[in-house]
Structure formats: C-alpha cells, structure tokens
Coordinates of C-alpha atoms in Angstrom, one line a residue:
Chain A
X1 CA -7.4 -9.9 -4.4
X2 CA -8.4 -13.3 -3.1
X3 CA -5.2 -15.2 -3.9
X4 CA -7.1 -17.6 -6.1
X5 CA -5.7 -17.8 -9.6
X6 CA -7.1 -19.4 -12.7
X7 CA -5.7 -20.1 -16.2
X8 CA -6.2 -19.4 -18.9
X9 CA -8.1 -16.2 -18.8
X10 CA -9.9 -16.7 -22.1
X11 CA -10.2 -19.8 -24.3
X12 CA -11.9 -20.5 -27.6
X13 CA -12.7 -24.1 -28.5
X14 CA -14.7 -25.9 -31.2
X15 CA -17.7 -28.1 -30.5
X16 CA -16.6 -31.7 -29.7
X17 CA -13.2 -30.7 -28.4
X18 CA -11.9 -31.2 -24.9
X19 CA -10.7 -28.5 -22.5
X20 CA -8.8 -28.3 -19.2
X21 CA -9.1 -25.3 -16.9
X22 CA -6.8 -24.8 -13.9
X23 CA -7.1 -23.2 -10.5
X24 CA -4.7 -22.5 -7.7
X25 CA -6.3 -22.1 -4.4
X26 CA -5.6 -19.5 -1.7
X27 CA -2.7 -20.5 0.5
X28 CA -3.8 -22.8 3.3
X29 CA -7.2 -23.7 1.7
X30 CA -7.8 -27.4 1.2
X31 CA -11.1 -27.2 -0.6
X32 CA -11.9 -26.2 -4.2
X33 CA -15.3 -25.7 -5.7
X34 CA -16.0 -25.2 -9.4
X35 CA -18.9 -23.1 -10.8
X36 CA -20.3 -22.4 -14.2
X37 CA -21.7 -18.9 -14.8
X38 CA -23.7 -18.3 -17.9
X39 CA -24.1 -14.7 -19.1
X40 CA -26.5 -12.8 -17.0
X41 CA -26.9 -15.7 -14.5
X42 CA -25.6 -16.6 -11.1
X43 CA -22.9 -19.2 -10.7
X44 CA -24.1 -22.8 -10.8
X45 CA -22.3 -25.4 -8.7
X46 CA -20.4 -28.1 -10.7
X47 CA -18.5 -30.0 -8.0
X48 CA -16.3 -29.6 -5.0
X49 CA -13.0 -31.3 -4.1
X50 CA -11.6 -31.8 -0.6
X51 CA -8.2 -33.2 0.0
X52 CA -8.1 -34.7 -3.5
X53 CA -11.5 -36.4 -3.4
X54 CA -14.8 -35.3 -4.9
X55 CA -17.0 -34.1 -2.0
X56 CA -20.1 -33.3 -3.9
X57 CA -21.5 -32.7 -7.4
X58 CA -24.2 -30.5 -8.9
X59 CA -26.4 -31.3 -11.8
X60 CA -23.8 -31.6 -14.5
X61 CA -23.1 -34.6 -16.8
X62 CA -20.2 -36.9 -16.4
X63 CA -18.3 -35.2 -19.2
X64 CA -17.5 -32.6 -16.6
X65 CA -14.8 -34.0 -14.4
X66 CA -12.1 -32.7 -12.1
X67 CA -9.0 -33.4 -10.1
X68 CA -7.4 -31.9 -7.1
X69 CA -3.6 -32.3 -6.5
X70 CA -1.6 -32.7 -3.2
X71 CA -0.9 -28.9 -3.2
X72 CA -4.7 -28.4 -3.4
X73 CA -4.6 -26.9 -6.9
X74 CA -7.3 -28.2 -9.2
X75 CA -8.4 -28.9 -12.7
X76 CA -11.7 -28.9 -14.4
X77 CA -12.0 -31.0 -17.6
X78 CA -14.8 -30.9 -20.0
X79 CA -15.1 -33.4 -22.8
X80 CA -17.2 -33.3 -26.0
X81 CA -17.8 -29.6 -25.7
X82 CA -21.2 -28.3 -26.6
X83 CA -22.2 -24.7 -27.6
X84 CA -24.1 -24.4 -24.3
X85 CA -20.8 -24.9 -22.4
X86 CA -19.8 -21.4 -23.3
X87 CA -19.6 -19.6 -20.0
X88 CA -17.4 -18.1 -17.3
X89 CA -15.9 -21.0 -15.2
X90 CA -15.1 -20.0 -11.6
X91 CA -13.2 -21.8 -9.0
X92 CA -13.5 -20.9 -5.3
X93 CA -11.3 -22.1 -2.5
X94 CA -12.2 -22.5 1.2
X95 CA -10.6 -23.7 4.4
X96 CA -13.0 -26.5 5.0
X97 CA -15.4 -28.7 3.0
X98 CA -19.0 -28.0 2.6
X99 CA -20.8 -24.8 1.6
X100 CA -21.1 -23.2 4.9
X101 CA -17.7 -21.6 4.9
X102 CA -16.4 -18.5 3.2
X103 CA -15.5 -19.3 -0.4
X104 CA -13.1 -17.1 -2.2
X105 CA -13.4 -16.9 -5.9
X106 CA -10.8 -16.5 -8.7
X107 CA -11.3 -14.2 -11.7
X108 CA -12.6 -17.0 -13.8
X109 CA -11.9 -18.5 -17.3
X110 CA -14.1 -17.3 -20.1
X111 CA -14.7 -20.3 -22.4
X112 CA -16.3 -19.8 -25.8
X113 CA -17.4 -22.8 -27.8
X114 CA -18.0 -22.3 -31.5
Chain B
X1 CA -37.5 -26.9 -5.9
X2 CA -34.9 -25.1 -3.9
X3 CA -34.2 -21.6 -5.2
X4 CA -32.8 -18.3 -4.3
X5 CA -34.3 -15.3 -6.0
X6 CA -34.1 -11.5 -6.0
X7 CA -37.0 -9.1 -5.9
X8 CA -35.3 -6.4 -8.0
X9 CA -33.1 -7.2 -10.9
X10 CA -31.8 -3.6 -11.1
X11 CA -31.3 -0.8 -8.6
X12 CA -30.2 2.8 -9.4
X13 CA -29.2 5.1 -6.5
X14 CA -27.5 8.5 -6.0
X15 CA -24.1 8.6 -4.6
X16 CA -24.3 9.0 -0.9
X17 CA -27.6 7.4 -0.5
X18 CA -28.2 4.1 1.2
X19 CA -28.9 1.0 -0.9
X20 CA -31.0 -2.0 0.0
X21 CA -30.8 -5.2 -2.1
X22 CA -33.3 -7.9 -1.3
X23 CA -33.3 -11.7 -1.7
X24 CA -35.9 -14.4 -1.1
X25 CA -35.0 -18.0 -0.5
X26 CA -37.3 -21.0 -0.4
X27 CA -35.3 -23.6 1.5
X28 CA -36.1 -23.3 5.2
X29 CA -33.2 -25.7 5.9
X30 CA -30.7 -23.2 4.7
X31 CA -28.3 -22.3 7.5
X32 CA -25.7 -20.1 5.9
X33 CA -26.0 -17.1 3.6
X34 CA -23.5 -15.0 1.8
X35 CA -23.6 -11.8 -0.2
X36 CA -21.2 -11.5 -3.1
X37 CA -20.3 -8.5 -5.3
X38 CA -19.3 -9.1 -8.9
X39 CA -17.8 -6.4 -11.1
X40 CA -17.6 -6.7 -14.8
X41 CA -14.9 -9.2 -15.9
X42 CA -14.1 -10.4 -12.3
X43 CA -15.1 -13.2 -10.1
X44 CA -17.5 -12.8 -7.2
X45 CA -16.1 -11.0 -4.2
X46 CA -17.2 -12.0 -0.7
X47 CA -18.9 -9.1 1.1
X48 CA -20.5 -10.5 4.2
X49 CA -22.1 -13.7 5.5
X50 CA -24.6 -14.6 8.2
X51 CA -25.6 -17.9 9.8
X52 CA -29.2 -18.8 10.5
X53 CA -28.8 -18.4 14.3
X54 CA -28.4 -14.6 13.7
X55 CA -30.8 -12.0 12.3
X56 CA -28.3 -9.2 11.7
X57 CA -24.7 -8.8 11.0
X58 CA -22.7 -5.6 10.3
X59 CA -19.5 -5.1 8.4
X60 CA -17.8 -2.0 7.0
X61 CA -20.7 0.1 5.5
X62 CA -22.7 -3.1 4.9
X63 CA -25.4 -4.8 7.0
X64 CA -27.1 -8.1 6.3
X65 CA -30.5 -8.8 7.7
X66 CA -32.0 -12.3 7.9
X67 CA -35.8 -12.8 8.4
X68 CA -36.3 -16.6 8.7
X69 CA -40.0 -16.2 9.2
X70 CA -40.5 -14.9 5.7
X71 CA -37.3 -16.4 4.3
X72 CA -35.9 -13.1 3.3
X73 CA -32.4 -11.7 3.2
X74 CA -31.3 -8.2 2.6
X75 CA -28.0 -6.3 2.1
X76 CA -27.8 -2.7 3.1
X77 CA -25.0 -0.5 1.8
X78 CA -24.5 2.8 3.6
X79 CA -23.4 5.9 1.8
X80 CA -23.2 4.2 -1.5
X81 CA -20.2 5.1 -3.7
X82 CA -19.6 4.8 -7.4
X83 CA -17.2 1.9 -6.7
X84 CA -20.2 0.0 -5.3
X85 CA -21.7 -0.3 -8.8
X86 CA -21.7 -4.1 -9.6
X87 CA -24.0 -7.1 -9.7
X88 CA -24.8 -8.4 -6.2
X89 CA -25.7 -12.0 -5.6
X90 CA -27.1 -13.7 -2.5
X91 CA -26.2 -17.4 -2.0
X92 CA -27.4 -20.0 0.4
X93 CA -26.1 -23.2 1.8
X94 CA -28.9 -25.7 2.4
X95 CA -27.7 -27.0 5.7
X96 CA -25.9 -29.9 7.3
X97 CA -23.0 -31.3 5.3
X98 CA -24.4 -29.9 2.1
X99 CA -21.4 -29.0 0.0
X100 CA -22.7 -26.4 -2.4
X101 CA -23.8 -22.8 -2.5
X102 CA -27.0 -22.0 -4.5
X103 CA -26.9 -18.5 -6.1
X104 CA -29.6 -16.2 -7.1
X105 CA -29.6 -14.4 -10.4
X106 CA -28.2 -11.2 -9.2
X107 CA -29.2 -7.5 -8.8
X108 CA -27.4 -4.8 -10.8
X109 CA -26.6 -1.8 -8.7
X110 CA -25.8 1.4 -10.5
X111 CA -24.6 4.4 -8.5
X112 CA -25.1 7.8 -10.1
X113 CA -22.6 10.5 -9.2

C-alpha cells in the first residue's frame, strides 16, 4: 500500500454534470499529480500541484481544474462532463515537484459518464 | 512528438522463467525513467527507477537496463511468479524542471503455473 487514498471508488454521472474527486497524499508528500487512464491505455498527465499551486498542466481543457489544500490533499474537478471523460482517475503523490521523483499512486476513482 | 512505446503488448511466460519487457522512448532529453506494475482494479505500483546517468539498476528480482544510444529501456524480472501477472508500464520524465511523466501503453504479462 502506498498510503495514497482516493474517494470515491466508483462514480456514475450524466453528461453535462460536474464531478469532484478527492485525493489524500502519502504522509510527508507535498506534491500531487493527477492522471486520466482510459481503458487499455497508459495514464495521461492532467496537472500537478505543489504547495497549493499548479506546477504544470497537460493537454486537458480548462473544464478540468484542481485544488491543493494546506494539508496537501487535493481535488480534481471536471465541469460539463462528456462521454469521453469516462476513465480511471489516478492521483500520485511525491516528495518534490517535477516528474523526476518517485510518484506513488492511489487506487483511482472509476468515473463513468452516461 | 514525444512518445514512450512498448515493443510487445503481451508477454506470456512459465512460472520460474525470466521475463523481459521492453520499451522504446523517443525523447533524447529524458533523464528519468520508471517502471510501474498495474494489477486489475488497482493504481500503478512503483517497481524501479533509473536516471539517465546510469545504464543498469537492480532491485529485488528486477533489473532495469537503459540504452541511451538506441533510446531503449527494459525491465527484467527473475524467476517470474504468478503474482507478477499484471500490466507493466514504462514512464519517462523529459528532463529539467519538467513536471510530468509520460507513460507508454503497457505490456500485459501473464505467468502460467
């Protein structure tokens, strides 16, 4: 177990709705990254937060947004859900910002958009 | 564009054999590579990493080899066990202050008893 937790485990939403996913990072880790993993694909980077500020962003539209809190937990918000947003959403925590450090993944939230 | 790809999408081995999973990367600026194992219904699990100033690194039953000349990465698993059955991903960091990991599509390893 990595110590990274995510909630909820599964979620079903309707197209056009909004969703909030939550992540608690491993103790002592100040950086959280979010990834989207479509079925049969590798994870795709959404964005990273370091000490409550966005540190970088992948090729995702603005309706994907995030927050990091003083305790380093994080939220991923997706507005105006589309069918293609159906995926496993993973968060990963690490001790320092950037990609060149061990990132420990949570179990993911499976989002289904109907 | 930048990409990380795998030569073999599936690999089937007998229990006790050694397994080799390969990965090609295209960004010569990448300076950090990680192998992850992902079991069904779980998040990726860190296996081993290697930085570009090394060409080999060993862990418990696993070895990662990095060939920067041909931009190739491999994961060797010794004495493969049924519990090793999973999808294996290689991921790269493209160097400097780059903030993200780029993942390949994965290789499904099946270990037959």
